[in-house]
Amino acid sequence: MYYKILLLFVLCGCVSVPYGTQEIIESEQQVTRITYPVTDSTLINDQIIEIVQACRNSFSLNSQERQFSYQQYIEEDTVSFLFTCYEYGLTSHSTYTALTYHAKTYEEYGIQELGEYSQIPIEEDHDFYLDEDTIYVPDGDSIQTYPRNKILSIPMIQVDGRNEEESEKSKPKVALTFDDGPNARYTPKILEILEEYDVEATFFVIGQQIKSHENVIMDMIEAGHQIGIHTFTHRDLTKLSDQEILQEISSTKEVLKEMGYTATIVRPPYGSYNEHIVKLIKEPLVLWTIDTRDWESKDSKKIVSLVKNTVKNGDIILFHDMYASTVEAVEILVPYLLDQGYDLVTVEELISNCKLSCVKE
């Protein structure tokens, strides 16, 4: 298993923390991307694998693109997953499955356990997914949504009194991350926005661009942002030899070290890796939970809408500090997320605020 990956769902709170894993299969005709959580419960993992396998078995031979992905929400001792099985060919088709369970006992919950708190007019028991506002009930290729009672917590979520310091520590946290920089035009603008609101982010930089943008790197360091390695030349690591992979990492690390900064995390270009790469690279690999696809849309409205509709506690959001539209989106999203009660932190801080370990070595 991919146990060294600091990936996908890094969550804060006293819960059983899921780890992520990803499988990418590419051919000339089709691309398959499988992303699913791995928990410390064999029982839960077996259920998840069954859901993944059912999705894979449903894929048609002539589809051009296949995906299995998931969303997750954590509240107190409750972990909730929403799985999406998607394929694109002559037509596109999605199916949905949910799994919600107690993080300590691993007891699975259905709609019936919500009882009067759910106010859902469903007589038969169903799996469900929840977030702070809504309860989602998947039914094959559709999802029914119901407003969640915000006054009363559902039975398995116990709310106790907290002092001000504990409340601050328990605030939802999100890490903004930026790839492919530094960029002389757009990275400084993003740094200005972050400085205006006194928040920190993580920048995964390309080694060969550091020397010509040393002033931007120094601004990152002085502002307290985290800098991660995005390789030296942005090559797909799965297509390189071991020596080339290690050179991509070490060269970038060395250039940063010359500037007085020690990078401790790596994000593989294109999110592409395999089990061998995980074992080969000493540093943890960090992916993301929300891909804004800003490089594709170059549309600030789409970027903002995507984040607003999907963001949750513990998310790692992927941007690229390469586009004007990304700058525009960040200018809107930073104050929005703060107004929603989120702390915007570095990946390192997101990890350090977890009450349980977020990385398996």
Short mmCIF file of C-alpha atoms in Angstrom, two decimals:
data_model
loop_
_atom_site.label_atom_id
_atom_site.label_comp_id
_atom_site.label_asym_id
_atom_site.label_seq_id
_atom_site.Cartn_x
_atom_site.Cartn_y
_atom_site.Cartn_z
CA MET A 1 0.00 0.00 0.00
CA TYR A 2 1.06 3.59 -0.48
CA TYR A 3 1.76 4.33 3.17
CA LYS A 4 4.23 7.19 2.78
CA ILE A 5 1.80 9.46 0.98
CA LEU A 6 0.62 12.54 2.77
CA LEU A 7 -2.31 12.70 0.52
CA LEU A 8 -5.86 13.40 -0.14
CA PHE A 9 -7.68 13.62 3.16
CA VAL A 10 -5.56 15.08 5.93
CA LEU A 11 -8.04 15.77 8.66
CA CYS A 12 -8.04 17.58 11.97
CA GLY A 13 -9.79 16.18 15.01
CA CYS A 14 -9.78 13.18 17.27
CA VAL A 15 -10.81 10.62 14.67
CA SER A 16 -9.41 7.71 12.76
CA VAL A 17 -7.59 9.50 9.95
CA PRO A 18 -7.99 8.07 6.45
CA TYR A 19 -5.09 7.96 4.05
CA GLY A 20 -5.48 8.17 0.31
CA THR A 21 -4.20 6.12 -2.53
CA GLN A 22 -4.42 6.57 -6.25
CA GLU A 23 -4.00 4.37 -9.28
CA ILE A 24 -3.61 5.82 -12.78
CA ILE A 25 -3.83 3.52 -15.80
CA GLU A 26 -3.26 5.06 -19.20
CA SER A 27 -3.35 3.71 -22.74
CA GLU A 28 -3.74 5.27 -26.15
CA GLN A 29 -7.50 4.74 -26.06
CA GLN A 30 -8.46 5.40 -22.46
CA VAL A 31 -7.42 6.78 -19.09
CA THR A 32 -8.49 5.24 -15.79
CA ARG A 33 -8.06 7.14 -12.52
CA ILE A 34 -8.91 5.36 -9.28
CA THR A 35 -8.70 7.38 -6.05
CA TYR A 36 -9.98 5.91 -2.80
CA PRO A 37 -9.37 6.27 0.95
CA VAL A 38 -7.41 3.84 3.07
CA THR A 39 -8.27 3.81 6.79
CA ASP A 40 -6.78 1.95 9.75
CA SER A 41 -9.79 -0.36 9.85
CA THR A 42 -9.63 -3.59 7.83
CA LEU A 43 -13.41 -3.82 7.97
CA ILE A 44 -13.91 -0.37 6.46
CA ASN A 45 -11.14 -0.91 3.93
CA ASP A 46 -12.74 -4.15 2.74
CA GLN A 47 -16.05 -2.36 2.22
CA ILE A 48 -14.33 0.40 0.26
CA ILE A 49 -12.48 -2.10 -1.93
CA GLU A 50 -15.79 -3.80 -2.70
CA ILE A 51 -17.24 -0.45 -3.81
CA VAL A 52 -14.15 0.26 -5.94
CA GLN A 53 -14.28 -3.18 -7.54
CA ALA A 54 -17.99 -2.83 -8.32
CA CYS A 55 -17.20 0.42 -10.10
CA ARG A 56 -14.35 -1.14 -12.10
CA ASN A 57 -16.57 -4.04 -13.10
CA SER A 58 -19.17 -1.60 -14.41
CA PHE A 59 -16.78 0.15 -16.82
CA SER A 60 -17.52 -0.50 -20.48
CA LEU A 61 -14.74 -1.50 -22.86
CA ASN A 62 -15.24 1.43 -25.24
CA SER A 63 -15.17 4.27 -22.70
CA GLN A 64 -12.47 6.90 -23.25
CA GLU A 65 -12.11 7.98 -19.63
CA ARG A 66 -12.94 6.21 -16.36
CA GLN A 67 -12.77 7.64 -12.87
CA PHE A 68 -13.46 6.58 -9.31
CA SER A 69 -13.19 9.42 -6.80
CA TYR A 70 -14.52 10.37 -3.40
CA GLN A 71 -15.44 13.21 -1.08
CA GLN A 72 -15.13 13.05 2.68
CA TYR A 73 -16.51 14.90 5.67
CA ILE A 74 -15.40 14.56 9.30
CA GLU A 75 -17.38 15.73 12.32
CA GLU A 76 -16.39 14.68 15.83
CA ASP A 77 -16.27 10.88 15.70
CA THR A 78 -18.11 10.47 12.40
CA VAL A 79 -16.47 9.84 9.03
CA SER A 80 -18.59 10.14 5.89
CA PHE A 81 -17.62 9.22 2.32
CA LEU A 82 -19.39 9.89 -0.98
CA PHE A 83 -17.99 7.79 -3.85
CA THR A 84 -18.44 8.67 -7.53
CA CYS A 85 -17.98 6.16 -10.34
CA TYR A 86 -17.74 7.99 -13.67
CA GLU A 87 -17.02 7.08 -17.25
CA TYR A 88 -16.99 9.05 -20.47
CA GLY A 89 -17.34 7.68 -23.98
CA LEU A 90 -20.12 8.18 -26.49
CA THR A 91 -22.09 9.29 -23.44
CA SER A 92 -21.14 10.13 -19.87
CA HIS A 93 -22.49 8.30 -16.85
CA SER A 94 -22.03 8.59 -13.08
CA THR A 95 -23.19 6.42 -10.19
CA TYR A 96 -22.92 7.21 -6.49
CA THR A 97 -22.37 5.25 -3.29
CA ALA A 98 -22.03 6.43 0.32
CA LEU A 99 -20.48 5.13 3.51
CA THR A 100 -20.76 6.76 6.94
CA TYR A 101 -19.32 5.22 10.11
CA HIS A 102 -18.11 5.87 13.64
CA ALA A 103 -14.39 6.60 13.58
CA LYS A 104 -13.59 4.69 16.77
CA THR A 105 -15.99 1.73 16.73
CA TYR A 106 -16.22 1.51 12.90
CA GLU A 107 -19.96 0.98 13.21
CA GLU A 108 -21.63 1.79 9.90
CA TYR A 109 -24.65 4.10 9.94
CA GLY A 110 -27.72 4.13 7.73
CA ILE A 111 -30.58 6.60 7.42
CA GLN A 112 -32.50 4.80 10.16
CA GLU A 113 -29.82 5.76 12.71
CA LEU A 114 -30.48 9.43 12.00
CA GLY A 115 -34.02 9.05 13.28
CA GLU A 116 -35.92 12.23 14.01
CA TYR A 117 -32.82 14.38 13.47
CA SER A 118 -32.68 13.71 9.75
CA GLN A 119 -36.29 14.64 8.91
CA ILE A 120 -35.93 12.46 5.80
CA PRO A 121 -39.13 10.87 4.42
CA ILE A 122 -37.46 7.51 3.65
CA GLU A 123 -38.90 4.35 5.16
CA GLU A 124 -36.24 1.88 4.03
CA ASP A 125 -32.69 2.09 5.32
CA HIS A 126 -30.12 3.68 2.97
CA ASP A 127 -26.47 4.60 3.05
CA PHE A 128 -25.92 8.32 3.25
CA TYR A 129 -23.27 11.03 3.10
CA LEU A 130 -23.43 14.20 5.14
CA ASP A 131 -21.73 17.54 5.52
CA GLU A 132 -22.46 20.40 7.89
CA ASP A 133 -25.52 21.56 5.93
CA THR A 134 -26.91 18.64 3.95
CA ILE A 135 -27.64 14.91 4.00
CA TYR A 136 -27.10 13.14 0.68
CA VAL A 137 -28.82 9.84 -0.13
CA PRO A 138 -27.39 8.15 -3.26
CA ASP A 139 -29.72 6.11 -5.45
CA GLY A 140 -27.72 4.72 -8.36
CA ASP A 141 -27.13 7.54 -10.83
CA SER A 142 -28.87 10.20 -8.74
CA ILE A 143 -28.58 11.75 -5.29
CA GLN A 144 -31.43 12.99 -3.13
CA THR A 145 -30.50 15.88 -0.84
CA TYR A 146 -32.15 16.94 2.41
CA PRO A 147 -31.41 19.92 4.68
CA ARG A 148 -29.70 18.89 7.85
CA ASN A 149 -31.00 19.98 11.23
CA LYS A 150 -28.34 22.47 12.32
CA ILE A 151 -29.61 22.85 15.88
CA LEU A 152 -29.55 19.22 16.95
CA SER A 153 -26.58 17.06 16.09
CA ILE A 154 -27.31 13.59 14.79
CA PRO A 155 -27.11 10.92 17.51
CA MET A 156 -23.59 9.64 16.90
CA ILE A 157 -22.07 13.12 17.06
CA GLN A 158 -21.53 14.28 20.62
CA VAL A 159 -20.86 17.98 21.18
CA ASP A 160 -19.22 19.01 24.41
CA GLY A 161 -18.20 22.34 25.89
CA ARG A 162 -14.86 23.76 24.81
CA ASN A 163 -12.83 26.67 26.04
CA GLU A 164 -11.70 29.41 23.68
CA GLU A 165 -8.28 27.88 23.04
CA GLU A 166 -9.77 24.48 22.21
CA SER A 167 -12.32 26.11 19.95
CA GLU A 168 -9.58 27.89 18.03
CA LYS A 169 -7.65 24.64 17.59
CA SER A 170 -10.76 22.87 16.37
CA LYS A 171 -11.59 25.47 13.72
CA PRO A 172 -11.83 23.92 10.25
CA LYS A 173 -8.59 24.20 8.34
CA VAL A 174 -7.80 24.32 4.63
CA ALA A 175 -4.44 24.38 2.85
CA LEU A 176 -4.13 26.43 -0.34
CA THR A 177 -1.39 25.01 -2.57
CA PHE A 178 0.11 26.40 -5.77
CA ASP A 179 2.02 24.43 -8.41
CA ASP A 180 4.40 25.15 -11.29
CA GLY A 181 5.83 28.45 -10.05
CA PRO A 182 7.39 30.68 -9.24
CA ASN A 183 5.96 32.96 -11.90
CA ALA A 184 7.30 36.51 -12.10
CA ARG A 185 3.93 38.01 -12.97
CA TYR A 186 1.32 36.09 -10.98
CA THR A 187 3.05 34.61 -7.92
CA PRO A 188 3.79 38.06 -6.41
CA LYS A 189 0.13 39.02 -6.83
CA ILE A 190 -0.96 35.89 -4.96
CA LEU A 191 1.59 36.63 -2.24
CA GLU A 192 0.11 40.13 -1.89
CA ILE A 193 -3.39 38.70 -1.41
CA LEU A 194 -2.15 36.24 1.20
CA GLU A 195 -0.30 39.02 3.01
CA GLU A 196 -3.37 41.28 2.95
CA TYR A 197 -5.39 38.68 4.85
CA ASP A 198 -2.45 37.44 6.95
CA VAL A 199 -2.75 33.80 5.84
CA GLU A 200 -0.22 31.21 4.72
CA ALA A 201 -0.09 28.79 1.81
CA THR A 202 2.16 26.13 0.30
CA PHE A 203 4.00 26.59 -2.99
CA PHE A 204 5.29 23.56 -4.91
CA VAL A 205 8.03 25.05 -7.05
CA ILE A 206 9.91 23.84 -10.12
CA GLY A 207 13.63 23.78 -9.47
CA GLN A 208 14.85 25.19 -12.77
CA GLN A 209 12.74 28.32 -12.24
CA ILE A 210 14.11 29.19 -8.82
CA LYS A 211 17.37 30.91 -9.80
CA SER A 212 15.61 33.41 -12.07
CA HIS A 213 12.97 34.14 -9.41
CA GLU A 214 15.02 34.22 -6.22
CA ASN A 215 13.31 37.41 -5.04
CA VAL A 216 9.91 35.71 -5.23
CA ILE A 217 11.21 32.68 -3.32
CA MET A 218 12.65 34.95 -0.64
CA ASP A 219 9.29 36.69 -0.32
CA MET A 220 7.66 33.30 0.25
CA ILE A 221 10.19 32.39 2.91
CA GLU A 222 9.95 35.74 4.72
CA ALA A 223 6.15 35.57 4.74
CA GLY A 224 6.21 32.14 6.40
CA HIS A 225 4.80 30.16 3.50
CA GLN A 226 5.78 26.55 3.00
CA ILE A 227 7.75 25.56 -0.10
CA GLY A 228 7.54 22.08 -1.53
CA ILE A 229 9.41 20.32 -4.33
CA HIS A 230 7.63 19.95 -7.68
CA THR A 231 10.75 18.42 -9.28
CA PHE A 232 13.42 20.28 -11.23
CA THR A 233 12.02 20.03 -14.77
CA HIS A 234 8.38 18.98 -14.22
CA ARG A 235 8.74 15.55 -15.83
CA ASP A 236 6.45 12.60 -15.22
CA LEU A 237 8.31 10.58 -12.58
CA THR A 238 6.76 7.29 -13.70
CA LYS A 239 8.65 7.60 -16.98
CA LEU A 240 12.08 8.22 -15.46
CA SER A 241 14.83 5.97 -14.14
CA ASP A 242 15.53 5.82 -10.42
CA GLN A 243 18.60 7.99 -10.86
CA GLU A 244 16.64 10.59 -12.82
CA ILE A 245 13.88 10.67 -10.22
CA LEU A 246 16.28 11.21 -7.35
CA GLN A 247 18.12 13.88 -9.37
CA GLU A 248 14.85 15.76 -9.99
CA ILE A 249 14.23 15.89 -6.23
CA SER A 250 17.77 16.50 -4.98
CA SER A 251 18.53 19.27 -7.51
CA THR A 252 15.47 21.24 -6.46
CA LYS A 253 16.17 20.64 -2.80
CA GLU A 254 19.75 21.82 -3.19
CA VAL A 255 18.81 25.08 -4.93
CA LEU A 256 16.35 25.88 -2.15
CA LYS A 257 18.91 24.96 0.49
CA GLU A 258 21.33 27.48 -1.03
CA MET A 259 18.69 30.10 -0.26
CA GLY A 260 18.42 28.94 3.34
CA TYR A 261 15.28 26.84 2.99
CA THR A 262 14.92 23.10 3.57
CA ALA A 263 12.03 21.55 1.64
CA THR A 264 10.48 18.51 3.30
CA ILE A 265 7.59 17.52 1.00
CA VAL A 266 7.19 16.62 -2.67
CA ARG A 267 4.31 16.87 -5.10
CA PRO A 268 4.84 14.70 -8.19
CA PRO A 269 4.05 16.44 -11.51
CA TYR A 270 0.58 15.56 -12.83
CA GLY A 271 -0.03 13.71 -9.56
CA SER A 272 1.64 10.78 -11.27
CA TYR A 273 3.42 8.16 -9.17
CA ASN A 274 3.49 4.46 -8.39
CA GLU A 275 4.39 2.28 -5.42
CA HIS A 276 8.03 2.11 -6.46
CA ILE A 277 8.30 5.92 -6.48
CA VAL A 278 6.70 6.12 -3.04
CA LYS A 279 9.39 3.80 -1.67
CA LEU A 280 12.22 5.48 -3.60
CA ILE A 281 11.59 9.09 -2.54
CA LYS A 282 12.38 9.76 1.12
CA GLU A 283 10.11 12.79 1.43
CA PRO A 284 6.32 12.39 1.79
CA LEU A 285 4.34 12.87 -1.41
CA VAL A 286 1.49 15.37 -1.15
CA LEU A 287 -1.42 15.40 -3.60
CA TRP A 288 -4.70 17.25 -3.11
CA THR A 289 -8.37 16.84 -2.28
CA ILE A 290 -9.77 19.58 -4.53
CA ASP A 291 -8.42 20.08 -8.06
CA THR A 292 -9.59 23.49 -9.29
CA ARG A 293 -8.45 22.61 -12.84
CA ASP A 294 -7.60 26.29 -13.21
CA TRP A 295 -5.13 25.42 -15.97
CA GLU A 296 -8.01 24.02 -17.99
CA SER A 297 -10.86 26.50 -17.48
CA LYS A 298 -8.85 29.70 -16.97
CA ASP A 299 -12.18 30.99 -15.69
CA SER A 300 -12.21 32.57 -12.23
CA LYS A 301 -15.98 32.10 -11.83
CA LYS A 302 -15.72 28.34 -12.44
CA ILE A 303 -12.77 28.06 -10.06
CA VAL A 304 -14.59 29.96 -7.30
CA SER A 305 -17.80 27.99 -7.79
CA LEU A 306 -15.99 24.64 -7.66
CA VAL A 307 -14.23 25.46 -4.39
CA LYS A 308 -17.30 26.96 -2.72
CA ASN A 309 -19.38 23.90 -3.60
CA THR A 310 -16.88 21.28 -2.41
CA VAL A 311 -14.60 22.73 0.28
CA LYS A 312 -14.58 21.10 3.71
CA ASN A 313 -12.36 20.74 6.76
CA GLY A 314 -8.94 19.27 6.02
CA ASP A 315 -8.99 19.98 2.28
CA ILE A 316 -5.82 20.55 0.27
CA ILE A 317 -6.76 22.75 -2.68
CA LEU A 318 -4.71 22.68 -5.88
CA PHE A 319 -4.11 25.89 -7.85
CA HIS A 320 -1.42 26.96 -10.32
CA ASP A 321 0.17 30.37 -9.83
CA MET A 322 0.44 30.78 -13.59
CA TYR A 323 -2.80 32.49 -14.64
CA ALA A 324 -4.61 35.79 -14.16
CA SER A 325 -7.84 33.87 -13.61
CA THR A 326 -6.27 32.02 -10.68
CA VAL A 327 -5.23 35.31 -9.08
CA GLU A 328 -8.78 36.61 -9.50
CA ALA A 329 -10.21 33.45 -7.96
CA VAL A 330 -7.81 33.54 -4.99
CA GLU A 331 -8.73 37.18 -4.38
CA ILE A 332 -12.36 36.09 -3.97
CA LEU A 333 -11.80 32.77 -2.20
CA VAL A 334 -9.45 33.88 0.57
CA PRO A 335 -11.88 36.31 2.22
CA TYR A 336 -14.77 33.93 1.50
CA LEU A 337 -13.07 31.01 3.28
CA LEU A 338 -12.15 33.22 6.22
CA ASP A 339 -15.75 34.42 6.49
CA GLN A 340 -16.86 30.78 6.50
CA GLY A 341 -14.71 30.20 9.57
CA TYR A 342 -11.78 28.39 7.93
CA ASP A 343 -8.16 28.83 8.97
CA LEU A 344 -5.94 28.97 5.87
CA VAL A 345 -2.73 27.16 6.75
CA THR A 346 0.27 25.45 5.20
CA VAL A 347 0.25 21.72 4.53
CA GLU A 348 2.72 21.32 7.40
CA GLU A 349 0.36 23.08 9.82
CA LEU A 350 -2.60 21.10 8.55
CA ILE A 351 -0.69 17.96 9.46
CA SER A 352 0.59 19.22 12.82
CA ASN A 353 -2.94 20.08 13.92
CA CYS A 354 -4.10 16.51 13.48
CA LYS A 355 -4.53 14.86 16.86
CA LEU A 356 -3.63 11.49 15.34
CA SER A 357 -0.78 10.79 12.96
CA CYS A 358 -1.56 11.67 9.35
CA VAL A 359 1.30 9.77 7.80
CA LYS A 360 2.19 6.09 7.84
CA GLU A 361 5.84 5.38 7.23
#
